[in-house]
Tab-separated table of C-alpha atoms in Angstrom:
chain	number	residue	atom	x	y	z
A	249	MET	CA	46.965	11.046	6.530
A	250	PRO	CA	49.770	12.712	4.490
A	251	ASP	CA	51.175	10.904	1.480
A	252	THR	CA	54.608	10.682	3.155
A	253	ALA	CA	53.100	8.200	5.646
A	254	ASP	CA	51.763	5.921	2.902
A	255	VAL	CA	53.300	2.443	2.676
A	256	PRO	CA	52.444	1.017	-0.767
A	257	ALA	CA	52.457	-2.646	0.257
A	258	ILE	CA	50.074	-1.993	3.150
A	259	ARG	CA	47.815	0.153	0.975
A	260	ARG	CA	47.650	-2.567	-1.675
A	261	ALA	CA	46.934	-5.283	0.877
A	262	HIS	CA	44.231	-3.046	2.345
A	263	ASP	CA	42.658	-2.619	-1.101
A	264	ILE	CA	42.610	-6.388	-1.607
A	265	LEU	CA	41.008	-7.041	1.773
A	266	ARG	CA	38.386	-4.313	1.318
A	267	THR	CA	37.499	-5.775	-2.086
A	268	LEU	CA	37.095	-9.268	-0.634
A	269	ALA	CA	35.055	-7.982	2.315
A	270	ALA	CA	32.626	-6.212	-0.009
A	271	GLN	CA	31.726	-9.352	-1.942
A	272	PRO	CA	29.352	-12.132	-0.799
A	273	GLY	CA	31.448	-14.925	-2.288
A	274	PRO	CA	34.961	-15.830	-3.471
A	275	VAL	CA	36.706	-13.291	-5.729
A	276	LYS	CA	38.966	-14.521	-8.511
A	277	ALA	CA	42.479	-13.165	-8.881
A	278	SER	CA	41.615	-11.651	-12.263
A	279	GLU	CA	38.768	-9.685	-10.637
A	280	LEU	CA	41.080	-8.496	-7.851
A	281	MET	CA	43.609	-7.380	-10.439
A	282	ARG	CA	41.017	-5.184	-12.133
A	283	ALA	CA	39.423	-3.897	-8.933
A	284	CYS	CA	42.719	-2.987	-7.250
A	285	GLY	CA	44.638	-1.905	-10.336
A	286	LEU	CA	47.616	-4.130	-9.530
A	287	PRO	CA	50.123	-5.799	-11.845
A	288	ARG	CA	49.799	-9.577	-11.943
A	289	SER	CA	53.167	-10.235	-10.290
A	290	THR	CA	52.510	-7.773	-7.444
A	291	LEU	CA	49.025	-9.152	-6.849
A	292	TYR	CA	50.142	-12.779	-6.598
A	293	LEU	CA	52.990	-11.864	-4.261
A	294	LEU	CA	50.542	-10.114	-1.950
A	295	LEU	CA	47.984	-12.924	-2.195
A	296	ASP	CA	50.608	-15.514	-1.238
A	297	SER	CA	51.740	-13.429	1.728
A	298	LEU	CA	48.197	-12.801	2.962
A	299	GLU	CA	47.291	-16.471	2.520
A	300	GLN	CA	50.313	-17.620	4.521
A	301	ARG	CA	49.105	-15.454	7.403
A	302	ARG	CA	45.520	-16.743	6.960
A	303	TRP	CA	44.229	-13.217	6.377
A	304	ILE	CA	42.701	-14.664	3.216
A	305	GLU	CA	41.773	-18.196	2.120
A	306	ARG	CA	41.326	-19.897	-1.245
A	307	ARG	CA	37.783	-20.960	-1.937
A	308	GLU	CA	36.108	-22.204	-5.135
A	309	GLY	CA	38.746	-20.808	-7.471
A	310	GLY	CA	38.908	-17.455	-5.719
A	311	TYR	CA	39.700	-15.816	-2.393
A	312	ILE	CA	37.719	-14.894	0.713
A	313	VAL	CA	38.590	-13.116	3.961
A	314	GLY	CA	40.439	-15.566	6.236
A	315	ILE	CA	39.849	-16.735	9.772
A	316	GLU	CA	42.882	-14.917	11.184
A	317	LEU	CA	41.580	-11.594	9.943
A	318	MET	CA	38.240	-12.342	11.599
A	319	ALA	CA	40.012	-13.033	14.889
A	320	LEU	CA	42.012	-9.819	14.638
A	321	GLY	CA	38.904	-7.818	13.836
A	322	ALA	CA	37.014	-9.279	16.778
A	323	ALA	CA	39.647	-7.811	19.089
A	324	TYR	CA	38.235	-4.364	18.306
A	325	LEU	CA	35.009	-5.317	20.063
A	326	ARG	CA	36.849	-6.624	23.137
A	327	HIS	CA	38.342	-3.239	24.040
A	328	ASP	CA	35.159	-2.329	25.887
A	329	SER	CA	31.955	-3.980	27.079
A	330	LEU	CA	29.863	-2.298	24.417
A	331	GLN	CA	28.312	-5.435	22.952
A	332	THR	CA	27.268	-6.726	26.365
A	333	ALA	CA	25.600	-3.410	27.185
A	334	PHE	CA	23.904	-3.302	23.797
A	335	HIS	CA	22.454	-6.798	23.973
A	336	ARG	CA	21.071	-6.134	27.440
A	337	VAL	CA	18.968	-3.149	26.377
A	338	ALA	CA	18.230	-4.431	22.856
A	339	ALA	CA	16.741	-7.665	24.221
A	340	GLU	CA	14.104	-5.637	26.058
A	341	PHE	CA	13.136	-3.869	22.818
A	342	VAL	CA	12.851	-7.185	20.963
A	343	ALA	CA	10.682	-8.599	23.729
A	344	ARG	CA	8.290	-5.637	23.421
A	345	CYS	CA	8.260	-4.988	19.651
A	346	ASN	CA	9.553	-8.256	18.161
A	347	GLU	CA	11.746	-6.323	15.704
A	348	VAL	CA	15.489	-6.376	15.116
A	349	VAL	CA	17.827	-3.843	16.760
A	350	GLN	CA	21.167	-2.853	15.225
A	351	LEU	CA	24.192	-1.024	16.623
A	352	ALA	CA	26.636	0.830	14.404
A	353	ALA	CA	29.573	3.226	14.565
A	354	LEU	CA	30.524	6.062	12.230
A	355	ASP	CA	33.820	5.721	10.347
A	356	GLY	CA	34.466	8.689	8.106
A	357	PHE	CA	31.351	8.881	5.950
A	358	GLU	CA	30.441	5.232	6.387
A	359	VAL	CA	28.398	3.263	8.892
A	360	VAL	CA	29.958	0.072	10.267
A	361	TYR	CA	27.618	-2.466	11.895
A	362	LEU	CA	28.936	-3.680	15.260
A	363	ALA	CA	26.128	-5.759	16.775
A	364	ARG	CA	22.573	-6.967	16.170
A	365	GLU	CA	19.786	-8.411	18.300
A	366	ASP	CA	17.434	-10.406	16.094
A	367	ALA	CA	13.671	-10.583	16.352
A	368	ARG	CA	11.716	-13.795	16.705
A	369	ARG	CA	10.497	-13.605	13.123
A	370	PRO	CA	12.375	-13.438	9.826
A	371	VAL	CA	13.211	-10.128	8.161
A	372	ARG	CA	15.389	-9.423	5.161
A	373	LEU	CA	18.344	-7.386	6.406
A	374	VAL	CA	21.562	-5.939	5.029
A	375	SER	CA	23.210	-5.454	8.428
A	376	ASP	CA	25.762	-8.270	8.702
A	377	LEU	CA	28.376	-7.449	11.328
A	378	GLY	CA	31.264	-5.502	9.837
A	379	LEU	CA	29.221	-4.383	6.846
A	380	ARG	CA	29.724	-0.801	5.697
A	381	LEU	CA	27.067	1.445	4.200
A	382	PRO	CA	27.167	5.074	3.054
A	383	ALA	CA	26.123	7.188	6.031
A	384	HIS	CA	23.730	9.361	4.007
A	385	ALA	CA	21.697	6.352	2.858
A	386	CYS	CA	20.706	4.791	6.179
A	387	ALA	CA	18.953	5.955	9.327
A	388	LEU	CA	21.926	5.002	11.493
A	389	GLY	CA	24.226	7.181	9.430
A	390	LYS	CA	21.864	10.152	9.480
A	391	ALA	CA	21.530	9.882	13.260
A	392	MET	CA	25.311	10.029	13.706
A	393	LEU	CA	25.943	12.693	11.059
A	394	ALA	CA	23.360	14.916	12.740
A	395	GLY	CA	25.463	14.774	15.909
A	396	LEU	CA	28.492	16.314	14.178
A	397	ASP	CA	29.234	20.001	14.345
A	398	PRO	CA	28.907	21.758	10.943
A	399	ALA	CA	32.658	22.059	10.365
A	400	GLU	CA	33.275	18.358	10.912
A	401	LEU	CA	30.312	17.456	8.708
A	402	ASP	CA	31.793	19.602	5.934
A	403	VAL	CA	35.076	17.693	6.168
A	404	ARG	CA	33.380	14.306	5.893
A	405	LEU	CA	30.706	15.153	3.322
A	406	PRO	CA	31.628	14.082	-0.245
A	407	ALA	CA	30.789	16.279	-3.202
A	408	GLU	CA	28.510	13.585	-4.652
A	409	LEU	CA	26.293	11.120	-2.827
A	410	ALA	CA	26.021	7.609	-4.225
A	411	ARG	CA	22.551	6.136	-4.651
A	412	VAL	CA	21.867	2.741	-3.085
A	413	THR	CA	18.214	2.702	-4.204
A	414	GLU	CA	16.188	5.185	-6.209
A	415	ARG	CA	15.012	6.720	-2.913
A	416	THR	CA	18.487	7.429	-1.532
A	417	LEU	CA	19.241	11.102	-0.906
A	418	ALA	CA	21.164	12.281	-3.950
A	419	THR	CA	22.642	15.683	-3.020
A	420	PRO	CA	24.489	17.210	-0.053
A	421	GLU	CA	21.788	19.891	0.119
A	422	ALA	CA	19.034	17.287	0.531
A	423	LEU	CA	21.065	15.554	3.219
A	424	ARG	CA	21.652	18.784	5.140
A	425	ARG	CA	17.909	19.509	5.139
A	426	GLU	CA	17.151	16.051	6.474
A	427	LEU	CA	19.832	16.314	9.162
A	428	GLU	CA	18.133	19.475	10.417
A	429	GLU	CA	14.953	17.439	10.878
A	430	VAL	CA	16.913	14.724	12.690
A	431	ARG	CA	18.383	17.273	15.103
A	432	ARG	CA	14.953	18.734	15.748
A	433	ASP	CA	13.101	15.418	16.178
A	434	GLY	CA	15.857	13.291	17.716
A	435	LEU	CA	14.998	10.556	15.230
A	436	ALA	CA	16.472	9.534	11.871
A	437	GLN	CA	14.604	7.574	9.228
A	438	ASP	CA	15.467	5.495	6.191
A	439	ARG	CA	12.479	5.296	3.867
A	440	GLU	CA	13.512	2.368	1.647
A	441	GLU	CA	16.799	4.146	0.904
A	442	VAL	CA	18.973	1.064	1.468
A	443	ALA	CA	16.565	-1.750	0.582
A	444	ALA	CA	13.178	-1.654	-1.127
A	445	GLY	CA	10.337	-2.475	1.235
A	446	LEU	CA	12.386	-1.835	4.389
A	447	VAL	CA	11.937	1.180	6.681
A	448	CYS	CA	14.381	2.031	9.485
A	449	PHE	CA	14.246	4.264	12.547
A	450	ALA	CA	17.449	5.273	14.347
A	451	ALA	CA	18.476	7.298	17.371
A	452	TYR	CA	21.873	8.711	18.298
A	453	VAL	CA	23.563	7.175	21.341
A	454	GLY	CA	26.645	9.366	21.706
A	455	VAL	CA	30.422	8.987	21.804
A	456	THR	CA	32.009	6.304	23.987
A	457	PRO	CA	35.117	6.944	26.120
A	458	LEU	CA	37.110	5.235	23.359
A	459	GLY	CA	35.775	7.705	20.787
A	460	LYS	CA	33.216	5.525	19.003
A	461	ARG	CA	30.287	7.562	17.692
A	462	LEU	CA	27.257	5.264	18.007
A	463	ALA	CA	23.619	4.942	16.993
A	464	VAL	CA	20.964	2.227	17.211
A	465	SER	CA	18.200	1.386	14.776
A	466	THR	CA	15.353	-0.975	14.024
A	467	SER	CA	14.427	-2.155	10.518
A	468	ILE	CA	10.835	-3.089	9.710
A	469	PRO	CA	9.207	-4.253	6.460
A	470	SER	CA	6.888	-1.484	5.302
A	471	ASP	CA	3.992	-3.899	4.727
A	472	ARG	CA	3.629	-4.572	8.470
A	473	LEU	CA	4.250	-1.028	9.669
A	474	ASP	CA	0.860	0.312	10.724
A	475	ASN	CA	0.639	3.514	12.770
A	476	ALA	CA	0.506	1.803	16.156
A	477	HIS	CA	3.537	-0.360	15.398
A	478	ARG	CA	5.397	2.651	13.996
A	479	GLN	CA	4.858	4.657	17.174
A	480	ALA	CA	5.852	1.731	19.384
A	481	ALA	CA	9.026	1.144	17.382
A	482	ILE	CA	9.998	4.826	17.450
A	483	ALA	CA	9.424	5.119	21.197
A	484	GLY	CA	11.291	1.860	21.740
A	485	ILE	CA	14.391	2.738	19.733
A	486	ARG	CA	14.628	6.101	21.475
A	487	GLN	CA	14.510	4.264	24.793
A	488	VAL	CA	17.255	1.858	23.658
A	489	ALA	CA	19.455	4.842	22.739
A	490	ARG	CA	18.884	6.554	26.099
A	491	GLU	CA	19.606	3.431	28.106
A	492	LEU	CA	22.673	2.523	26.059
A	493	ALA	CA	24.010	6.071	26.416
A	494	LYS	CA	23.910	5.690	30.219
A	495	LEU	CA	25.684	2.336	30.079
A	496	THR	CA	28.366	3.400	27.583
A	497	ALA	CA	29.213	6.471	29.668
A	498	ALA	CA	30.528	4.061	32.302
A	499	LEU	CA	32.534	1.903	29.891
A	500	PRO	CA	36.336	1.789	30.200
């Protein structure tokens, strides 16, 4: 978007909300001041305004995202029947493989988690709904990036890739090579690139009528991933992607 369309107050409020959303607990005003680069008077004016609208709430000496913002965000998921379609096909995968299934969309060069169907056993996950991750670091992101044409990938690809773990792809060249494999195999993998001890398999779903670029994945602790379970999970997540693609093609 050109700079002439920028509204400073909205940009600053956006920076505050993104900072709060990225943290697991309350964020103090002093931390927001440093993170957002705002003068004290400007920050407190914005905090008061956001709090009045319940976009943020005070909690334990700091601030968290408020209930009104959650309600507004949930409206995004009501524009189509995507979650209903996802849970229908994901439940079948869970019944067969007893592993989690996750649905995400691509936003710029980030993955945003939209839905999750949990397994009947505990697993350490990083896929809370609304969470964002760098697309190059996770299987979901690789699956969706591989579906872009080269020119669009060039536009989205940053010059440097941030590491999430020591196994995260570190260069655009390494990512491009892996995306070629994803296009060839129809499967993307995350080999402990987001969380140590966790392996993910993802498959591209497609683009919905509303323009959401989607993928699905399953995340499995590496210590229970023998060859038979690996093959079952890969076949299953590909099936989830195929079935969801058929359902989303009919969405409004």
